[in-house]
Coordinates of C-alpha atoms in Angstrom, one line a residue:
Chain Z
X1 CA -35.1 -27.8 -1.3
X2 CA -34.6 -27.0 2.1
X3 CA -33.8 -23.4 3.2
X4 CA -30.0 -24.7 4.2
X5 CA -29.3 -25.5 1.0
X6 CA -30.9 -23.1 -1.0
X7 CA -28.7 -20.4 1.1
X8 CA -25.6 -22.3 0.9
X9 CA -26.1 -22.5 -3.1
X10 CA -26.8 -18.8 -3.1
X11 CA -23.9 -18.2 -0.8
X12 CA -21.7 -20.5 -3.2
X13 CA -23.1 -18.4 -6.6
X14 CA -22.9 -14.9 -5.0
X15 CA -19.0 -16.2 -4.2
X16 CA -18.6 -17.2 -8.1
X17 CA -20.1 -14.2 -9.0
X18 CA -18.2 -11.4 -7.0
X19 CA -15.0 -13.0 -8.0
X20 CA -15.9 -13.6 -11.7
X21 CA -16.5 -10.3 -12.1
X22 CA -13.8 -8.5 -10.3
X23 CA -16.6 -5.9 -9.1
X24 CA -15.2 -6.4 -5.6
X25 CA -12.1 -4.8 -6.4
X26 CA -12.7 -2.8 -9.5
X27 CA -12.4 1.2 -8.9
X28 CA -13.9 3.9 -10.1
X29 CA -13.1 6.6 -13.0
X30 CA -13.3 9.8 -12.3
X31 CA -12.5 11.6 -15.5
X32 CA -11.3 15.0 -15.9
X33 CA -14.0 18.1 -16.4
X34 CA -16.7 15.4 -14.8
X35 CA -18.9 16.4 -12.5
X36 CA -18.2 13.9 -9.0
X37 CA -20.6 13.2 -6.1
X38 CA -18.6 12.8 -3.2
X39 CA -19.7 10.2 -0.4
X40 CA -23.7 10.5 -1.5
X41 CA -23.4 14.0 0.3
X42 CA -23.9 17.4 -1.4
X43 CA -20.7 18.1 -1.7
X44 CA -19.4 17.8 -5.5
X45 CA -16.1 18.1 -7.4
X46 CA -15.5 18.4 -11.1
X47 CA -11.5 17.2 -11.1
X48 CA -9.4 19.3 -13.4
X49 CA -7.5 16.0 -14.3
X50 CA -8.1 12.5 -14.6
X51 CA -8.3 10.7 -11.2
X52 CA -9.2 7.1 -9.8
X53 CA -11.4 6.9 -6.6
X54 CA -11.1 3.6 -4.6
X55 CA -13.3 1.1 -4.1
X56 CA -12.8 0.9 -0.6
X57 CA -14.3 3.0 2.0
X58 CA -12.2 3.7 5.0
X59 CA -15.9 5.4 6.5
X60 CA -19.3 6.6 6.0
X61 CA -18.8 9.4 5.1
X62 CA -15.8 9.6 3.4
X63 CA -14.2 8.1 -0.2
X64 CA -10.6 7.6 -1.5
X65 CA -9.3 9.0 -4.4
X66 CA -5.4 8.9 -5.8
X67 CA -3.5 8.6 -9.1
X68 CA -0.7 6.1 -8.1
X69 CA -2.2 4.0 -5.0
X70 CA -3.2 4.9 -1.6
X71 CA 0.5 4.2 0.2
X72 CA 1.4 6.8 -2.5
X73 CA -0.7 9.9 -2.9
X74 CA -4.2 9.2 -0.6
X75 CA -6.7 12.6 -1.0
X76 CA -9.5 11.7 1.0
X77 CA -12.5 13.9 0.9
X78 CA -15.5 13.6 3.4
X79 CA -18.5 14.5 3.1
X80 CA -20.9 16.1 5.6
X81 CA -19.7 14.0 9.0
X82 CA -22.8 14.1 10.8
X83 CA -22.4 14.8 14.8
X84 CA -21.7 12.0 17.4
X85 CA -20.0 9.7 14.5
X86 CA -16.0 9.5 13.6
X87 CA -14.2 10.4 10.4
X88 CA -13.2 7.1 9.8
X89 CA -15.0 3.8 10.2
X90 CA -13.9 2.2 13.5
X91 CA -12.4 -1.6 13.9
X92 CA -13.9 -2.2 17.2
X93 CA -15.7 0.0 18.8
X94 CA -15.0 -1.2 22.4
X95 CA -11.7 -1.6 22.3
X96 CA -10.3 0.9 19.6
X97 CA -12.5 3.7 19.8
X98 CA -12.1 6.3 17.3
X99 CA -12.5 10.7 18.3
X100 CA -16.3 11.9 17.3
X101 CA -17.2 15.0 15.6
X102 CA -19.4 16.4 17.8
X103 CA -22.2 19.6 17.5
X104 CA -19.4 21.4 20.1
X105 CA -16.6 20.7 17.7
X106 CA -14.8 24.2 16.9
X107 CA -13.5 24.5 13.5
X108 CA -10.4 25.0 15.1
X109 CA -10.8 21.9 16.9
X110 CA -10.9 19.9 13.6
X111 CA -6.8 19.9 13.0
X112 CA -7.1 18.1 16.6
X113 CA -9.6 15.4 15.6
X114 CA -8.2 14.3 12.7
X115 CA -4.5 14.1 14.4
X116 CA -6.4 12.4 17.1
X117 CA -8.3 9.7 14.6
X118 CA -4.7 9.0 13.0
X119 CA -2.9 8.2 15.8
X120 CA -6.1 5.5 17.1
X121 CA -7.0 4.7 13.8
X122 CA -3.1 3.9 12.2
X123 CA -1.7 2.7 15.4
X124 CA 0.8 5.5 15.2
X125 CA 2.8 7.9 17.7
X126 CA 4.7 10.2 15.8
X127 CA 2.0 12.9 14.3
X128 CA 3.1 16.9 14.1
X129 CA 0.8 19.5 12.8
X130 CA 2.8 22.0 12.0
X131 CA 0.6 24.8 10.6
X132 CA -3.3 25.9 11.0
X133 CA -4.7 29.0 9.5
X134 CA -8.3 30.2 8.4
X135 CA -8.9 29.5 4.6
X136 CA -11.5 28.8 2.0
X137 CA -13.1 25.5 1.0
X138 CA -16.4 25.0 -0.7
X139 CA -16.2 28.6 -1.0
X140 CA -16.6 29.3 2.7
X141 CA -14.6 30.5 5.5
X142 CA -13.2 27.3 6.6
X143 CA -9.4 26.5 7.5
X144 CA -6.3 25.0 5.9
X145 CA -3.4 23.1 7.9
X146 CA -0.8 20.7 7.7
X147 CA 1.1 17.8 9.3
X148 CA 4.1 15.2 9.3
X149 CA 3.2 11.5 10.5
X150 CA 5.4 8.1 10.2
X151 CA 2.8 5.6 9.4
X152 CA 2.9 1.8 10.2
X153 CA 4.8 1.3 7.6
X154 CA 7.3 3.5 9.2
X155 CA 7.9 6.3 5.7
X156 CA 7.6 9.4 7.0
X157 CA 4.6 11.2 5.5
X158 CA 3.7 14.8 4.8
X159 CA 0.0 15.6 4.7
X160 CA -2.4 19.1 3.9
X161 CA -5.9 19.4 4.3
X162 CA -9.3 21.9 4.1
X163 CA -12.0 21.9 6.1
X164 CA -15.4 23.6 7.3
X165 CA -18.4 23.5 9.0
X166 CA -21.9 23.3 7.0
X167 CA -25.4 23.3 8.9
X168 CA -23.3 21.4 12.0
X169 CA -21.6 19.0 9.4
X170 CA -17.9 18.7 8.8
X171 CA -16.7 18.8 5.3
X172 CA -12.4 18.3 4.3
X173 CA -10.6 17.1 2.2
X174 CA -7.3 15.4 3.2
X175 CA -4.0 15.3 1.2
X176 CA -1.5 12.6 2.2
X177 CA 1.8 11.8 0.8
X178 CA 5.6 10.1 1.5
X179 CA 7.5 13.6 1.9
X180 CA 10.2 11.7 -0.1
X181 CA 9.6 12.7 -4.3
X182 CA 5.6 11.5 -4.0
X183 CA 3.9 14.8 -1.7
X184 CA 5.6 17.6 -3.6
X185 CA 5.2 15.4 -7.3
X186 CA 1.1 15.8 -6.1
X187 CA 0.5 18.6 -4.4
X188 CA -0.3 21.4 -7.5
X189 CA -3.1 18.3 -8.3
X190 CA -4.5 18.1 -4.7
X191 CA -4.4 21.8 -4.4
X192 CA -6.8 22.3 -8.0
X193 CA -8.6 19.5 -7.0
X194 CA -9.5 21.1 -3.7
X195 CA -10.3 24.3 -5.3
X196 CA -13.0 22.5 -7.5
X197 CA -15.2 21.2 -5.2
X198 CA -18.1 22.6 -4.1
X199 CA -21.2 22.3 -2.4
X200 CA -25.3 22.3 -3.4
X201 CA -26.8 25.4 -2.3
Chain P
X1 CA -28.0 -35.0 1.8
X2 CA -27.9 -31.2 2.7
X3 CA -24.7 -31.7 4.6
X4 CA -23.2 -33.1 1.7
X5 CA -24.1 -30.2 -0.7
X6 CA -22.9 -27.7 1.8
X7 CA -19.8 -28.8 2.2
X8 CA -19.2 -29.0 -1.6
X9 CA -20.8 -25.7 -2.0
X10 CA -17.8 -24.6 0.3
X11 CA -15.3 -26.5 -1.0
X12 CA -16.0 -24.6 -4.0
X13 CA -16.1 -21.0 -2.5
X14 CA -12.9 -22.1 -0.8
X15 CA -11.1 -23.3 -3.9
X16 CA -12.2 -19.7 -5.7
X17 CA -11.0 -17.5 -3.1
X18 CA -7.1 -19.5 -2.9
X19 CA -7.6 -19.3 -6.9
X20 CA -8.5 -15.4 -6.9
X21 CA -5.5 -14.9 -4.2
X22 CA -3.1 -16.0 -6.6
X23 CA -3.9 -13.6 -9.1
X24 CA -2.0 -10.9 -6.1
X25 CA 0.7 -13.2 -6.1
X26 CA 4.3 -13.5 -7.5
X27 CA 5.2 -11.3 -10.2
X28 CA 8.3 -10.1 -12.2
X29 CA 8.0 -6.8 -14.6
X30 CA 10.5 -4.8 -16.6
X31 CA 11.0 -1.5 -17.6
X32 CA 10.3 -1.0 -21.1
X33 CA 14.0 -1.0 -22.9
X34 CA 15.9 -1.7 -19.7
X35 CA 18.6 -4.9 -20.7
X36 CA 21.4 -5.1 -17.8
X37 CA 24.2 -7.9 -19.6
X38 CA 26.2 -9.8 -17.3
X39 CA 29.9 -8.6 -16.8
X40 CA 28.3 -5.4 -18.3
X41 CA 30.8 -3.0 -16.5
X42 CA 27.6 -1.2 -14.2
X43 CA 27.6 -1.3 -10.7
X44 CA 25.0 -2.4 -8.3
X45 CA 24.7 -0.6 -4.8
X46 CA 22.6 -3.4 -2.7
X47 CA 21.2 -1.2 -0.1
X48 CA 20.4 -2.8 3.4
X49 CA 17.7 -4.8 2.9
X50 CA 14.3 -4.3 5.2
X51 CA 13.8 -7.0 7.5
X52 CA 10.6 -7.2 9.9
X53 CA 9.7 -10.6 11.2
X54 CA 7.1 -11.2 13.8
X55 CA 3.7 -12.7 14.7
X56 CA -0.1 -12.7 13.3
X57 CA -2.6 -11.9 16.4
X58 CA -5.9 -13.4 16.2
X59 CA -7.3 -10.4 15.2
X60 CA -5.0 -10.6 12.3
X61 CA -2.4 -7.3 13.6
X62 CA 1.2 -8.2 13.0
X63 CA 3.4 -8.0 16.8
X64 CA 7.3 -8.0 15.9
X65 CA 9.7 -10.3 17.1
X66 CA 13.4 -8.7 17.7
X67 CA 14.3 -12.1 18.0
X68 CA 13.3 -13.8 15.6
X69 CA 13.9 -10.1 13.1
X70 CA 17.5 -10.1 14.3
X71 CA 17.9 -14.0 13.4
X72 CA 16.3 -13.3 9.8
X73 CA 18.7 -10.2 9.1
X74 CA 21.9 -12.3 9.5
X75 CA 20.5 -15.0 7.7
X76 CA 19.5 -13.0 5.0
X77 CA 22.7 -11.0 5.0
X78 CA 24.7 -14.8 4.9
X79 CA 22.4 -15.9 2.3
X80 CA 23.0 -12.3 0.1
X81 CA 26.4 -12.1 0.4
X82 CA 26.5 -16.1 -1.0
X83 CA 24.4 -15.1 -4.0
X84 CA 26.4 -11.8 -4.8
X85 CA 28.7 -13.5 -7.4
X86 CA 25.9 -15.0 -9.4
X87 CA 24.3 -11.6 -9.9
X88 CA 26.4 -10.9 -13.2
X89 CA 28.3 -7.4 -11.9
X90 CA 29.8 -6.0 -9.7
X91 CA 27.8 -5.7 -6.8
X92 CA 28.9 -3.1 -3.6
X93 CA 27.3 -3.3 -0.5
X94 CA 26.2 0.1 0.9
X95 CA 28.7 1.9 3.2
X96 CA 28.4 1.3 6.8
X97 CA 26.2 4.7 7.5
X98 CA 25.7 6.9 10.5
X99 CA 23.3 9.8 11.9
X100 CA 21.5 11.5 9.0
X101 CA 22.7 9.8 5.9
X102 CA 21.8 6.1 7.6
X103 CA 18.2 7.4 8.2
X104 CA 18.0 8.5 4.5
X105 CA 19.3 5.2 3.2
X106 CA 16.2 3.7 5.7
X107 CA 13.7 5.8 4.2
X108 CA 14.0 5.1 0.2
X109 CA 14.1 1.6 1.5
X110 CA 10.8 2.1 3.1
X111 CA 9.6 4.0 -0.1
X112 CA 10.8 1.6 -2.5
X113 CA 8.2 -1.3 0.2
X114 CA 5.2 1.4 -0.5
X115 CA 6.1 1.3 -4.2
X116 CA 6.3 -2.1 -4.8
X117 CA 3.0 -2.3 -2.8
X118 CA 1.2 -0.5 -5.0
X119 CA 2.4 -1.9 -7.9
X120 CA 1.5 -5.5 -6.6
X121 CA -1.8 -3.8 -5.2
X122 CA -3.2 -1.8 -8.5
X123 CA -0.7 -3.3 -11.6
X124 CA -0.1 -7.0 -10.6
X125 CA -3.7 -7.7 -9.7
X126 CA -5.4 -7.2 -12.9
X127 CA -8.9 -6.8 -11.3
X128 CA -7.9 -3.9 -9.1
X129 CA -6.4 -2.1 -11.8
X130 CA -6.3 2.0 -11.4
X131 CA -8.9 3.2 -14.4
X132 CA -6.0 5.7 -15.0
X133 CA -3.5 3.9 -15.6
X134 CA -5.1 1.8 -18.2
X135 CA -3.8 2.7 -21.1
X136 CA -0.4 2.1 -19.9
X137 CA -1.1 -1.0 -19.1
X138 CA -2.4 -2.4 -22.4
X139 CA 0.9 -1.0 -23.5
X140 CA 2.9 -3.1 -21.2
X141 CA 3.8 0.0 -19.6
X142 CA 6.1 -0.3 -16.4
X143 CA 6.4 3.4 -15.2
X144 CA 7.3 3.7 -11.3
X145 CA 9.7 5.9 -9.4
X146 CA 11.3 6.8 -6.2
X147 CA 12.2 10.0 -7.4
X148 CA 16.0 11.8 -8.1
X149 CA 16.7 12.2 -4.5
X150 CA 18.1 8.6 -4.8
X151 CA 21.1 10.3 -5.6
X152 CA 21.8 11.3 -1.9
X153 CA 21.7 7.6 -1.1
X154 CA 25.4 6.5 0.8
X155 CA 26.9 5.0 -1.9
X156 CA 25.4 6.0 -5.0
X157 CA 28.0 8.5 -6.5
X158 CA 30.0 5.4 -7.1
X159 CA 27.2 2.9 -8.6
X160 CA 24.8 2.9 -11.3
X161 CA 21.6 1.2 -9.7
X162 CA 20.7 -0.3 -6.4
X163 CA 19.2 -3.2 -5.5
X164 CA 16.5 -2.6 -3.0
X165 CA 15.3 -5.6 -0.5
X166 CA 12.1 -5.3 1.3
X167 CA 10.9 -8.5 3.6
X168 CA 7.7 -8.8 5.8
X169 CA 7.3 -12.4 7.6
X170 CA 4.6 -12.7 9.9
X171 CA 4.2 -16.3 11.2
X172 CA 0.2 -17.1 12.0
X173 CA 0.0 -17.0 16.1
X174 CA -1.6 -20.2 17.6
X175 CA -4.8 -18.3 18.2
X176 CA -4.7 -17.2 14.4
X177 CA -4.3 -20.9 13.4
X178 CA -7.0 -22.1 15.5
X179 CA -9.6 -19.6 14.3
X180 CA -8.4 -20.6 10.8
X181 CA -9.6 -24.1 10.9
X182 CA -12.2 -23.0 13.4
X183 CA -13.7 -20.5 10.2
X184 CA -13.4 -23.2 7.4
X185 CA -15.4 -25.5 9.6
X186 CA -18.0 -23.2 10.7
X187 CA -18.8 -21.0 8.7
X188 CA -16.7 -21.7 5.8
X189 CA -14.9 -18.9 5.6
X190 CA -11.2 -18.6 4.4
X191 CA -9.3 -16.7 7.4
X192 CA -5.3 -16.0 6.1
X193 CA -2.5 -17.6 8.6
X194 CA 0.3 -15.7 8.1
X195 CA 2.0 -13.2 5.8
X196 CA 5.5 -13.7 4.2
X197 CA 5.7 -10.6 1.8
X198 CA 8.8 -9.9 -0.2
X199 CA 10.2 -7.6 -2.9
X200 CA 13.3 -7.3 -4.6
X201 CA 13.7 -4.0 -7.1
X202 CA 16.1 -2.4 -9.4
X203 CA 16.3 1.5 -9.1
X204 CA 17.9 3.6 -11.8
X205 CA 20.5 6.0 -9.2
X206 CA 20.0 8.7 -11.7
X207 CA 17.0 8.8 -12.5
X208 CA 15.5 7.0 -9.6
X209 CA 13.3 4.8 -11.8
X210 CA 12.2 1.1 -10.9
X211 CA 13.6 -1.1 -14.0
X212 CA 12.7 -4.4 -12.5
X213 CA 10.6 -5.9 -9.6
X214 CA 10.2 -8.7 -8.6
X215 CA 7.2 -9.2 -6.2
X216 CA 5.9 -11.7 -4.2
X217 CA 2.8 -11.5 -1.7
X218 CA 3.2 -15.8 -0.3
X219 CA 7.3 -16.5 -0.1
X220 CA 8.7 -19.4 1.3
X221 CA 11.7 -20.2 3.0
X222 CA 11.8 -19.4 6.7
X223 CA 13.9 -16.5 7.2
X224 CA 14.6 -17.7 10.8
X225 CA 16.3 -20.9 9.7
X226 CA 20.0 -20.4 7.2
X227 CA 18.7 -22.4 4.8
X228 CA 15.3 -21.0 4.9
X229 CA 17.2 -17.4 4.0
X230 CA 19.0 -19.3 1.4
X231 CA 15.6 -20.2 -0.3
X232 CA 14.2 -17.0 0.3
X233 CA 16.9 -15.0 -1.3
X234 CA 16.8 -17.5 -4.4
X235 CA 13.0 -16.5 -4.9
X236 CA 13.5 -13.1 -4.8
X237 CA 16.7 -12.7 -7.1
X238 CA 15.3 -15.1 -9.7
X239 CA 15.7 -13.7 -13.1
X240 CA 17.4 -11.0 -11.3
X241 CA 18.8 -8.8 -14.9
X242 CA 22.0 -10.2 -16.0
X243 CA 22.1 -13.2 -13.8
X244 CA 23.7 -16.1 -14.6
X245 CA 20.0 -17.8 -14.0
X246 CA 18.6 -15.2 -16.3
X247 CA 21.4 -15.6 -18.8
X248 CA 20.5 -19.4 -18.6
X249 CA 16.9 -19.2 -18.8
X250 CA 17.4 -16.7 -21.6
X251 CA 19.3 -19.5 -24.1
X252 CA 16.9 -22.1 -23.2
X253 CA 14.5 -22.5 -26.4

């Protein structure tokens, strides 16, 4: 058999295969009072409720988790963004450039960064952060703020978020929502779920 | 020989991926209990339908047309105000709205495209199923919402439910097309040439819960042409609750 066909048959099964068994698309439990390894980083969360985490990965370092779908209550958490790389994974790297977390990047820089990956990232003009102040997360000084966007889909969203800087890494987790019934229907959740995660010592 | 195999090997891949891509496709669900009988004596508030029509870039990124979006809204409009008398009740059209109270009509509209989204998304397509929601599913369970604030649509005092219309057309660009075939030839791989998405939903206007949804991610009908509109409009109202087609369909044995 030559190689040519032996690749296009395992092409051809691997197809068959993913398909069959719907492990392309199938997402993840994460059940309530579970301990949750977020993004293969140290950074852990034991949900106080049941929750589904996405199969897709929108970066390296960070995973997906919501209770109705992403359009409709997206909490993003991500874990230990190493220097020199960006929050989210980028589409082209020449052309549509995403904002780097850098080993200069002041906590109080992060707010920016994020509004800054949203706005390359979604293709979007309309972003607002309309508060920032120092706050906990992982059980360290950290900070807490929040924004309005209109995504591509033009709904007006509402989002809050928690971030901090470990050993020169960025950890958050975001919190996005339509401000229409879905963000305030979700926020106690995202706010508990926050408060449980934690990181190895 | 080997050229022969690896084409059929593709063929095969090919004929899979169209296969799985239907599972995504059109779709009807109920709420659990909801019945609407024709010449029932409820209102329906059709709410200004969501119209964006435009192109598919090479790269796959939609570019909208005001053209050919302005073309598609008074043909849809024609083709809804046509179908109006074979919904079964008395259907109003939402009040002509200005400032503040048009933008909120805009935004449950937009609300009720991210809901039916994600119903098509994680309900509809059976192998991206939330683990959550599970349960609710074996159960037949059809439990979404746009919340009570429907209330402070235009128009809603005076009706029992709206009818919400949410269209997305984008026609594959020439470039798109080309690296279509250009993809199945080379390396066999199935690129998508276009996107005609469309959803038609019933929302409670007291409660603000879905009762029926029809979804469909691959409509036909070109909403640029009237009797493209026409089509289109027929897709997405079929089996509409209390229609004389549902009423039909329902006596058939």
């Amino acid at each position: 058999m030559t190689a040519v066909i032996r690749n296009t048959w395992v092409l051809t099964a691997l197809c068959l295969a993913t398909v069959a068994s719907g492990a392309v698309h199938a997402n993840a439990y994460r059940e309530k009072d579970k301990i949750s390894k977020i993004a293969n980083s140290s950074m852990t969360v034991t949900p106080p409720r049941d929750w589904n985490r996405l199969t897709i990965k929108p970066g390296k370092y960070a995973e997906v988790w919501t209770l109705d779908g992403e359009q409709l209550n997206d909490v993003t958490f991500y874990g230990g963004v190493e220097p020199g790389t960006p929050l989210l994974r980028e589409r082209n790297k020449k052309r549509d450039p995403l904002p780097k977390f850098t080993t200069t990047t002041l906590l109080v820089e992060v707010p920016e960064l994020l509004e800054g990956t949203y706005r390359a990232h979604k293709k979007i003009g309309s972003f607002t952060l309309t508060n920032t102040q120092p706050g906990q997360f992982l059980g360290r000084d950290g900070v807490h703020f929040t924004y309005d966007y209109t995504d591509q889909d033009d709904l007006p969203r509402k989002g809050e978020a928690r971030a901090v800087l470990i050993d020169k890494k960025l950890y958050m987790v975001t919190f996005d929502a339509p401000r229409l019934h879905y963000f305030n229907r979700t926020l106690s959740d995202f706010r508990t779920l926050a408060d449980a995660a934690k990181i190895a010592k | 020989m080997s050229g022969i195999t690896r084409w059929i090997a593709l063929w095969l891949c090919a004929i899979v991926l169209i296969t799985n891509s239907g599972i995504a496709q059109e779709r009807t669900a109920v709420k659990q209990g909801f019945e609407l009988s024709a010449n029932s004596g409820k209102k329906i508030l059709l709410i200004r339908p969501k119209v964006s029509v435009g192109e598919q870039s090479t790269g796959g990124l939609f570019e909208p047309n005001a053209d050919w979006t302005d073309k598609a809204r008074k043909n849809l409009d024609a083709a809804l105000f046509k179908k109006q008398g074979a919904l079964g009740n008395t259907v109003l059209v939402s009040p002509e709205a200005y400032g503040d109270q048009a933008l909120v009509s805009e935004e449950y509209t937009n609300l009720f495209g991210a809901v039916a989204s994600a119903v098509v998304n994680y309900q509809f397509f059976v192998g991206n199923r939330l683990p959550t929601k599970k349960r609710d599913n074996k159960a037949g369970v059809f439990d979404w919402s746009l919340g009570e604030g429907v209330r402070n649509i235009p128009g809603a005092q005076g009706a029992d439910y709206a009818l919400f219309i949410y269209n997305k057309d984008a026609y594959g660009s020439t470039g798109r097309k080309l690296l279509q075939i250009a993809a199945a030839l080379g390396p066999g791989l199935a690129v998508k040439s276009g996107e005609h998405l469309g959803y038609a939903g019933l929302v409670d206007l007291k409660t603000g819960e879905l009762l029926w949804l029809n979804a469909d991610a691959a409509m036909g009908g070109d909403v640029r042409e009237i009797d493209g509109a026409e089509k289109r409009v027929g897709q997405l109202l079929e089996e509409f609750p209390g229609s004389v087609e549902a009423v039909e369909k329902a006596k058939q044995p």
